[in-house]
Short mmCIF file of N, CA and C in Angstrom, two decimals:
data_model
loop_
_atom_site.label_atom_id
_atom_site.label_comp_id
_atom_site.label_asym_id
_atom_site.label_seq_id
_atom_site.Cartn_x
_atom_site.Cartn_y
_atom_site.Cartn_z
N MET L 242 -2.20 20.08 -3.36
CA MET L 242 -2.13 18.64 -3.52
C MET L 242 -2.08 18.31 -5.01
N LYS L 243 -1.25 17.33 -5.33
CA LYS L 243 -1.19 16.81 -6.69
C LYS L 243 -1.91 15.47 -6.72
N VAL L 244 -2.49 15.14 -7.88
CA VAL L 244 -3.19 13.87 -8.03
C VAL L 244 -2.68 13.17 -9.29
N PHE L 245 -2.46 11.86 -9.17
CA PHE L 245 -1.98 11.04 -10.27
C PHE L 245 -2.93 9.85 -10.43
N ALA L 246 -3.17 9.45 -11.66
CA ALA L 246 -3.97 8.26 -11.92
C ALA L 246 -3.13 7.31 -12.76
N VAL L 247 -3.15 6.04 -12.38
CA VAL L 247 -2.34 5.06 -13.10
C VAL L 247 -3.08 3.72 -13.14
N ARG L 248 -2.90 3.01 -14.24
CA ARG L 248 -3.50 1.68 -14.39
C ARG L 248 -2.38 0.65 -14.51
N PHE L 249 -2.53 -0.41 -13.74
CA PHE L 249 -1.60 -1.52 -13.82
C PHE L 249 -2.30 -2.69 -14.51
N GLU L 250 -1.53 -3.47 -15.25
CA GLU L 250 -2.08 -4.47 -16.16
C GLU L 250 -1.94 -5.89 -15.62
N PRO L 251 -2.65 -6.83 -16.27
CA PRO L 251 -2.61 -8.23 -15.84
C PRO L 251 -1.18 -8.75 -15.70
N GLY L 252 -0.95 -9.46 -14.60
CA GLY L 252 0.35 -10.07 -14.35
C GLY L 252 1.33 -9.19 -13.62
N GLU L 253 1.07 -7.88 -13.56
CA GLU L 253 2.00 -6.98 -12.87
C GLU L 253 1.82 -7.12 -11.36
N ASN L 254 2.90 -6.88 -10.64
CA ASN L 254 2.87 -6.91 -9.18
C ASN L 254 2.52 -5.50 -8.69
N LEU L 255 1.30 -5.33 -8.21
CA LEU L 255 0.82 -4.01 -7.81
C LEU L 255 1.71 -3.37 -6.75
N SER L 256 2.14 -4.13 -5.75
CA SER L 256 3.00 -3.58 -4.70
C SER L 256 4.28 -3.00 -5.29
N GLN L 257 4.94 -3.78 -6.12
CA GLN L 257 6.20 -3.35 -6.72
C GLN L 257 5.99 -2.17 -7.68
N LYS L 258 4.96 -2.22 -8.49
CA LYS L 258 4.71 -1.16 -9.47
C LYS L 258 4.37 0.16 -8.77
N LEU L 259 3.67 0.11 -7.64
CA LEU L 259 3.40 1.34 -6.88
C LEU L 259 4.70 1.96 -6.38
N LYS L 260 5.60 1.14 -5.84
CA LYS L 260 6.89 1.64 -5.36
C LYS L 260 7.68 2.27 -6.51
N GLU L 261 7.68 1.59 -7.66
CA GLU L 261 8.38 2.13 -8.83
C GLU L 261 7.79 3.46 -9.26
N PHE L 262 6.46 3.57 -9.27
CA PHE L 262 5.80 4.80 -9.67
C PHE L 262 6.19 5.95 -8.73
N ILE L 263 6.20 5.68 -7.44
CA ILE L 263 6.55 6.70 -6.45
C ILE L 263 7.99 7.17 -6.67
N ASN L 264 8.89 6.22 -6.84
CA ASN L 264 10.31 6.56 -7.03
C ASN L 264 10.55 7.29 -8.35
N GLU L 265 9.95 6.80 -9.43
CA GLU L 265 10.15 7.42 -10.74
C GLU L 265 9.62 8.84 -10.79
N ASN L 266 8.58 9.13 -10.01
CA ASN L 266 7.98 10.47 -10.01
C ASN L 266 8.44 11.34 -8.85
N GLY L 267 9.36 10.84 -8.05
CA GLY L 267 9.94 11.61 -6.95
C GLY L 267 8.92 12.05 -5.91
N LEU L 268 7.91 11.24 -5.66
CA LEU L 268 6.87 11.62 -4.71
C LEU L 268 7.37 11.43 -3.28
N LYS L 269 7.14 12.42 -2.44
CA LYS L 269 7.66 12.41 -1.06
C LYS L 269 6.59 12.25 0.00
N SER L 270 5.32 12.44 -0.36
CA SER L 270 4.23 12.31 0.63
C SER L 270 2.99 11.75 -0.05
N ALA L 271 3.18 10.62 -0.70
CA ALA L 271 2.10 10.03 -1.49
C ALA L 271 1.20 9.15 -0.63
N PHE L 272 -0.06 9.06 -1.06
CA PHE L 272 -1.03 8.20 -0.38
C PHE L 272 -2.06 7.77 -1.41
N VAL L 273 -2.74 6.66 -1.13
CA VAL L 273 -3.75 6.13 -2.04
C VAL L 273 -5.07 6.83 -1.78
N LEU L 274 -5.63 7.44 -2.83
CA LEU L 274 -6.96 8.04 -2.73
C LEU L 274 -8.04 6.99 -3.00
N THR L 275 -7.84 6.16 -4.02
CA THR L 275 -8.79 5.09 -4.33
C THR L 275 -8.11 4.07 -5.22
N CYS L 276 -8.67 2.87 -5.23
CA CYS L 276 -8.16 1.80 -6.08
C CYS L 276 -9.28 0.80 -6.34
N VAL L 277 -9.44 0.40 -7.59
CA VAL L 277 -10.34 -0.70 -7.94
C VAL L 277 -9.58 -1.64 -8.87
N GLY L 278 -9.98 -2.88 -8.86
CA GLY L 278 -9.34 -3.85 -9.73
C GLY L 278 -9.50 -5.25 -9.18
N SER L 279 -8.62 -6.14 -9.64
CA SER L 279 -8.70 -7.53 -9.21
C SER L 279 -7.30 -8.13 -9.16
N LEU L 280 -7.17 -9.18 -8.35
CA LEU L 280 -5.89 -9.85 -8.13
C LEU L 280 -6.05 -11.36 -8.29
N THR L 281 -4.93 -12.02 -8.55
CA THR L 281 -4.91 -13.49 -8.52
C THR L 281 -4.11 -14.01 -7.34
N ARG L 282 -3.35 -13.11 -6.70
CA ARG L 282 -2.55 -13.52 -5.54
C ARG L 282 -2.32 -12.31 -4.66
N ALA L 283 -2.38 -12.54 -3.35
CA ALA L 283 -2.14 -11.46 -2.39
C ALA L 283 -1.49 -12.04 -1.14
N THR L 284 -0.43 -11.39 -0.67
CA THR L 284 0.21 -11.78 0.58
C THR L 284 -0.07 -10.69 1.60
N LEU L 285 -0.70 -11.11 2.71
CA LEU L 285 -1.15 -10.18 3.75
C LEU L 285 -0.65 -10.60 5.12
N ARG L 286 -0.41 -9.59 5.95
CA ARG L 286 -0.19 -9.85 7.37
C ARG L 286 -1.49 -9.52 8.07
N LEU L 287 -2.03 -10.47 8.79
CA LEU L 287 -3.30 -10.25 9.47
C LEU L 287 -3.08 -9.53 10.79
N ALA L 288 -4.17 -9.04 11.37
CA ALA L 288 -4.09 -8.34 12.65
C ALA L 288 -3.43 -9.24 13.70
N THR L 289 -2.67 -8.65 14.59
CA THR L 289 -2.00 -9.40 15.64
C THR L 289 -3.02 -10.15 16.49
N ASN L 290 -2.77 -11.45 16.72
CA ASN L 290 -3.71 -12.24 17.51
C ASN L 290 -3.46 -12.06 19.01
N SER L 291 -4.24 -12.74 19.84
CA SER L 291 -4.16 -12.56 21.29
C SER L 291 -2.83 -13.01 21.87
N GLU L 292 -2.10 -13.86 21.14
CA GLU L 292 -0.77 -14.28 21.61
C GLU L 292 0.33 -13.35 21.12
N GLY L 293 -0.05 -12.30 20.42
CA GLY L 293 0.93 -11.34 19.92
C GLY L 293 1.61 -11.76 18.64
N GLU L 294 1.08 -12.76 17.97
CA GLU L 294 1.67 -13.26 16.73
C GLU L 294 1.10 -12.51 15.53
N ASN L 295 1.95 -12.30 14.54
CA ASN L 295 1.55 -11.70 13.28
C ASN L 295 1.51 -12.79 12.22
N LYS L 296 0.31 -13.24 11.87
CA LYS L 296 0.16 -14.32 10.90
C LYS L 296 0.21 -13.73 9.49
N VAL L 297 1.01 -14.36 8.61
CA VAL L 297 1.12 -13.96 7.22
C VAL L 297 0.48 -15.06 6.38
N ILE L 298 -0.39 -14.64 5.45
CA ILE L 298 -1.06 -15.59 4.56
C ILE L 298 -0.86 -15.16 3.11
N THR L 299 -0.86 -16.14 2.22
CA THR L 299 -0.86 -15.86 0.78
C THR L 299 -2.11 -16.48 0.19
N LEU L 300 -2.90 -15.65 -0.46
CA LEU L 300 -4.13 -16.09 -1.12
C LEU L 300 -3.84 -16.26 -2.60
N SER L 301 -4.19 -17.41 -3.15
CA SER L 301 -4.03 -17.66 -4.58
C SER L 301 -5.40 -17.99 -5.14
N GLU L 302 -6.14 -16.95 -5.47
CA GLU L 302 -7.50 -17.07 -6.00
C GLU L 302 -7.86 -15.74 -6.65
N LYS L 303 -8.96 -15.71 -7.37
CA LYS L 303 -9.40 -14.46 -7.98
C LYS L 303 -10.09 -13.61 -6.92
N LEU L 304 -9.59 -12.37 -6.75
CA LEU L 304 -10.04 -11.48 -5.69
C LEU L 304 -10.34 -10.09 -6.25
N GLU L 305 -11.42 -9.49 -5.79
CA GLU L 305 -11.75 -8.11 -6.17
C GLU L 305 -11.16 -7.16 -5.13
N ILE L 306 -10.52 -6.09 -5.57
CA ILE L 306 -10.02 -5.07 -4.64
C ILE L 306 -11.21 -4.22 -4.22
N VAL L 307 -11.58 -4.33 -2.95
CA VAL L 307 -12.68 -3.56 -2.38
C VAL L 307 -12.15 -2.22 -1.87
N SER L 308 -10.96 -2.24 -1.31
CA SER L 308 -10.36 -1.03 -0.77
C SER L 308 -8.85 -1.21 -0.68
N LEU L 309 -8.12 -0.16 -0.98
CA LEU L 309 -6.67 -0.10 -0.76
C LEU L 309 -6.39 1.28 -0.20
N VAL L 310 -5.81 1.33 0.99
CA VAL L 310 -5.56 2.61 1.65
C VAL L 310 -4.16 2.62 2.25
N GLY L 311 -3.62 3.82 2.42
CA GLY L 311 -2.35 3.94 3.12
C GLY L 311 -1.41 4.94 2.49
N THR L 312 -0.22 5.02 3.09
CA THR L 312 0.83 5.91 2.62
C THR L 312 1.80 5.13 1.76
N LEU L 313 2.42 5.83 0.81
CA LEU L 313 3.30 5.16 -0.15
C LEU L 313 4.74 5.63 -0.06
N SER L 314 4.99 6.78 0.46
CA SER L 314 6.35 7.30 0.51
C SER L 314 7.04 6.83 1.79
N GLY L 315 8.32 7.10 1.86
CA GLY L 315 9.07 6.73 3.06
C GLY L 315 9.54 5.29 3.02
N GLY L 316 10.11 4.90 1.91
CA GLY L 316 10.63 3.53 1.79
C GLY L 316 9.56 2.56 1.37
N GLU L 317 9.14 1.72 2.28
CA GLU L 317 8.19 0.67 1.96
C GLU L 317 6.74 1.15 1.94
N GLY L 318 6.45 2.25 2.58
CA GLY L 318 5.07 2.67 2.68
C GLY L 318 4.32 1.81 3.68
N HIS L 319 3.01 2.00 3.74
CA HIS L 319 2.17 1.26 4.69
C HIS L 319 0.78 1.16 4.09
N LEU L 320 0.44 -0.01 3.57
CA LEU L 320 -0.83 -0.21 2.88
C LEU L 320 -1.66 -1.30 3.54
N HIS L 321 -2.97 -1.05 3.60
CA HIS L 321 -3.94 -2.06 4.02
C HIS L 321 -4.90 -2.27 2.86
N ILE L 322 -5.37 -3.51 2.73
CA ILE L 322 -6.25 -3.86 1.61
C ILE L 322 -7.40 -4.72 2.10
N SER L 323 -8.57 -4.52 1.49
CA SER L 323 -9.71 -5.41 1.68
C SER L 323 -10.02 -6.04 0.33
N LEU L 324 -10.23 -7.35 0.35
CA LEU L 324 -10.43 -8.10 -0.88
C LEU L 324 -11.72 -8.91 -0.81
N GLY L 325 -12.48 -8.89 -1.91
CA GLY L 325 -13.70 -9.68 -2.00
C GLY L 325 -13.41 -11.01 -2.67
N ARG L 326 -13.99 -12.06 -2.09
CA ARG L 326 -13.83 -13.42 -2.62
C ARG L 326 -15.04 -13.80 -3.45
N ALA L 327 -14.92 -14.90 -4.20
CA ALA L 327 -15.99 -15.37 -5.08
C ALA L 327 -17.28 -15.68 -4.33
N ASP L 328 -17.18 -16.07 -3.06
CA ASP L 328 -18.38 -16.39 -2.28
C ASP L 328 -19.00 -15.17 -1.61
N GLY L 329 -18.44 -13.99 -1.87
CA GLY L 329 -18.99 -12.76 -1.32
C GLY L 329 -18.40 -12.33 0.01
N THR L 330 -17.56 -13.16 0.61
CA THR L 330 -16.90 -12.77 1.86
C THR L 330 -15.72 -11.87 1.54
N THR L 331 -15.23 -11.19 2.56
CA THR L 331 -14.05 -10.35 2.39
C THR L 331 -12.97 -10.76 3.37
N ILE L 332 -11.74 -10.42 3.01
CA ILE L 332 -10.60 -10.60 3.89
C ILE L 332 -9.74 -9.36 3.75
N SER L 333 -9.12 -8.97 4.85
CA SER L 333 -8.31 -7.76 4.79
C SER L 333 -7.07 -7.91 5.65
N GLY L 334 -6.11 -7.03 5.40
CA GLY L 334 -4.89 -7.05 6.18
C GLY L 334 -3.87 -6.07 5.64
N HIS L 335 -2.72 -6.11 6.26
CA HIS L 335 -1.58 -5.28 5.87
C HIS L 335 -0.92 -5.91 4.65
N VAL L 336 -0.71 -5.12 3.60
CA VAL L 336 -0.04 -5.63 2.40
C VAL L 336 1.39 -6.00 2.80
N PHE L 337 1.72 -7.27 2.64
CA PHE L 337 3.00 -7.78 3.14
C PHE L 337 3.88 -8.33 2.04
N GLY L 338 3.38 -8.33 0.83
CA GLY L 338 4.17 -8.87 -0.27
C GLY L 338 3.44 -8.68 -1.58
N ASP L 339 3.47 -9.72 -2.36
CA ASP L 339 2.92 -9.66 -3.71
C ASP L 339 1.43 -9.37 -3.75
N LEU L 340 1.05 -8.56 -4.73
CA LEU L 340 -0.33 -8.35 -5.13
C LEU L 340 -0.32 -8.49 -6.65
N ASP L 341 -0.66 -9.65 -7.15
CA ASP L 341 -0.58 -9.90 -8.59
C ASP L 341 -1.90 -9.53 -9.27
N VAL L 342 -1.82 -8.59 -10.22
CA VAL L 342 -3.01 -8.07 -10.90
C VAL L 342 -3.62 -9.15 -11.79
N TYR L 343 -4.94 -9.28 -11.71
CA TYR L 343 -5.69 -10.22 -12.55
C TYR L 343 -6.14 -9.53 -13.84
N THR L 344 -7.09 -8.60 -13.75
CA THR L 344 -7.57 -7.91 -14.96
C THR L 344 -7.05 -6.49 -15.06
N THR L 345 -7.08 -5.78 -13.95
CA THR L 345 -6.64 -4.38 -13.91
C THR L 345 -6.48 -3.95 -12.46
N ALA L 346 -5.72 -2.90 -12.25
CA ALA L 346 -5.69 -2.19 -10.97
C ALA L 346 -5.60 -0.71 -11.33
N GLU L 347 -6.67 0.01 -11.05
CA GLU L 347 -6.75 1.44 -11.36
C GLU L 347 -6.58 2.19 -10.05
N VAL L 348 -5.48 2.94 -9.94
CA VAL L 348 -5.12 3.58 -8.67
C VAL L 348 -5.04 5.08 -8.87
N VAL L 349 -5.65 5.82 -7.94
CA VAL L 349 -5.52 7.27 -7.90
C VAL L 349 -4.68 7.60 -6.66
N ILE L 350 -3.59 8.32 -6.89
CA ILE L 350 -2.61 8.63 -5.85
C ILE L 350 -2.58 10.13 -5.62
N GLY L 351 -2.56 10.54 -4.36
CA GLY L 351 -2.42 11.95 -4.01
C GLY L 351 -1.05 12.21 -3.42
N GLU L 352 -0.60 13.45 -3.51
CA GLU L 352 0.63 13.87 -2.83
C GLU L 352 0.41 15.24 -2.22
N ILE L 353 0.78 15.38 -0.96
CA ILE L 353 0.65 16.64 -0.24
C ILE L 353 1.90 17.46 -0.52
N ASP L 354 1.70 18.65 -1.07
CA ASP L 354 2.82 19.47 -1.57
C ASP L 354 3.88 19.82 -0.54
N ASP L 355 3.48 20.14 0.69
CA ASP L 355 4.46 20.67 1.64
C ASP L 355 4.92 19.69 2.70
N LEU L 356 4.63 18.39 2.52
CA LEU L 356 5.05 17.40 3.51
C LEU L 356 5.98 16.35 2.92
N ILE L 357 6.74 15.71 3.81
CA ILE L 357 7.58 14.57 3.45
C ILE L 357 7.22 13.44 4.42
N PHE L 358 6.96 12.25 3.87
CA PHE L 358 6.71 11.06 4.69
C PHE L 358 7.98 10.22 4.73
N ASN L 359 8.36 9.82 5.92
CA ASN L 359 9.44 8.86 6.11
C ASN L 359 8.96 7.82 7.11
N ARG L 360 9.77 6.80 7.33
CA ARG L 360 9.42 5.77 8.29
C ARG L 360 10.62 5.56 9.22
N LYS L 361 10.32 5.37 10.49
CA LYS L 361 11.36 5.14 11.49
C LYS L 361 10.90 4.01 12.40
N PHE L 362 11.81 3.10 12.73
CA PHE L 362 11.47 1.99 13.61
C PHE L 362 11.03 2.52 14.97
N ASP L 363 9.91 2.02 15.44
CA ASP L 363 9.35 2.41 16.73
C ASP L 363 9.46 1.22 17.68
N GLU L 364 10.25 1.37 18.75
CA GLU L 364 10.45 0.28 19.69
C GLU L 364 9.16 -0.12 20.40
N ASN L 365 8.22 0.80 20.55
CA ASN L 365 6.96 0.48 21.22
C ASN L 365 6.08 -0.44 20.40
N THR L 366 6.08 -0.26 19.06
CA THR L 366 5.21 -1.08 18.22
C THR L 366 5.95 -2.24 17.55
N GLY L 367 7.27 -2.08 17.39
CA GLY L 367 8.05 -3.10 16.71
C GLY L 367 8.01 -2.98 15.19
N PHE L 368 7.50 -1.85 14.71
CA PHE L 368 7.36 -1.64 13.26
C PHE L 368 7.91 -0.28 12.88
N PRO L 369 8.30 -0.12 11.60
CA PRO L 369 8.65 1.23 11.12
C PRO L 369 7.37 2.06 11.01
N GLU L 370 7.31 3.17 11.71
CA GLU L 370 6.11 4.00 11.75
C GLU L 370 6.34 5.33 11.02
N LEU L 371 5.24 5.95 10.65
CA LEU L 371 5.26 7.18 9.87
C LEU L 371 5.86 8.34 10.65
N VAL L 372 6.75 9.08 9.98
CA VAL L 372 7.30 10.33 10.49
C VAL L 372 7.01 11.38 9.44
N VAL L 373 6.31 12.45 9.83
CA VAL L 373 5.92 13.50 8.90
C VAL L 373 6.75 14.73 9.17
N SER L 374 7.34 15.30 8.12
CA SER L 374 8.08 16.55 8.26
C SER L 374 7.62 17.53 7.19
N ASN L 375 7.94 18.79 7.44
CA ASN L 375 7.57 19.84 6.50
C ASN L 375 8.66 19.97 5.45
N ARG L 376 8.28 19.88 4.20
CA ARG L 376 9.22 19.89 3.07
C ARG L 376 10.00 21.20 2.98
N PHE L 377 9.37 22.30 3.35
CA PHE L 377 9.98 23.61 3.14
C PHE L 377 10.63 24.19 4.39
N TYR L 378 10.22 23.74 5.55
CA TYR L 378 10.73 24.35 6.78
C TYR L 378 11.55 23.38 7.62
N GLY L 379 11.69 22.14 7.17
CA GLY L 379 12.49 21.16 7.88
C GLY L 379 11.96 20.78 9.24
N GLN L 380 10.68 21.01 9.47
CA GLN L 380 10.11 20.70 10.79
C GLN L 380 9.57 19.30 10.83
#
């Protein structure tokens, strides 16, 4: 496994900068090991409600990154985030758009040497889902 550490600065779009980092470094099976920092804006897709709807929200406030997890390779990747608000509550969801850095975003990224992550549309879920293959054996 390889490990990379990167810091993103105020005003940068964390979602976009992560994609750029993955592409620039040719990472094929990257995932987030840890992330700390803060945001001023976050666009999230919340968990599907009982009517089967996927609600998308944009938060425009100062938020602490409590957790960022997921895979980064395979096109868009798949990230979930938990954010702390000024009143101590948290909100979480699927990263669906912008994550604008407030003070910093310090991210540690791992890559598994012998795997490749891709995404393929899954008719059962309605989303592009992870497909894992072996980098050296084509399996």
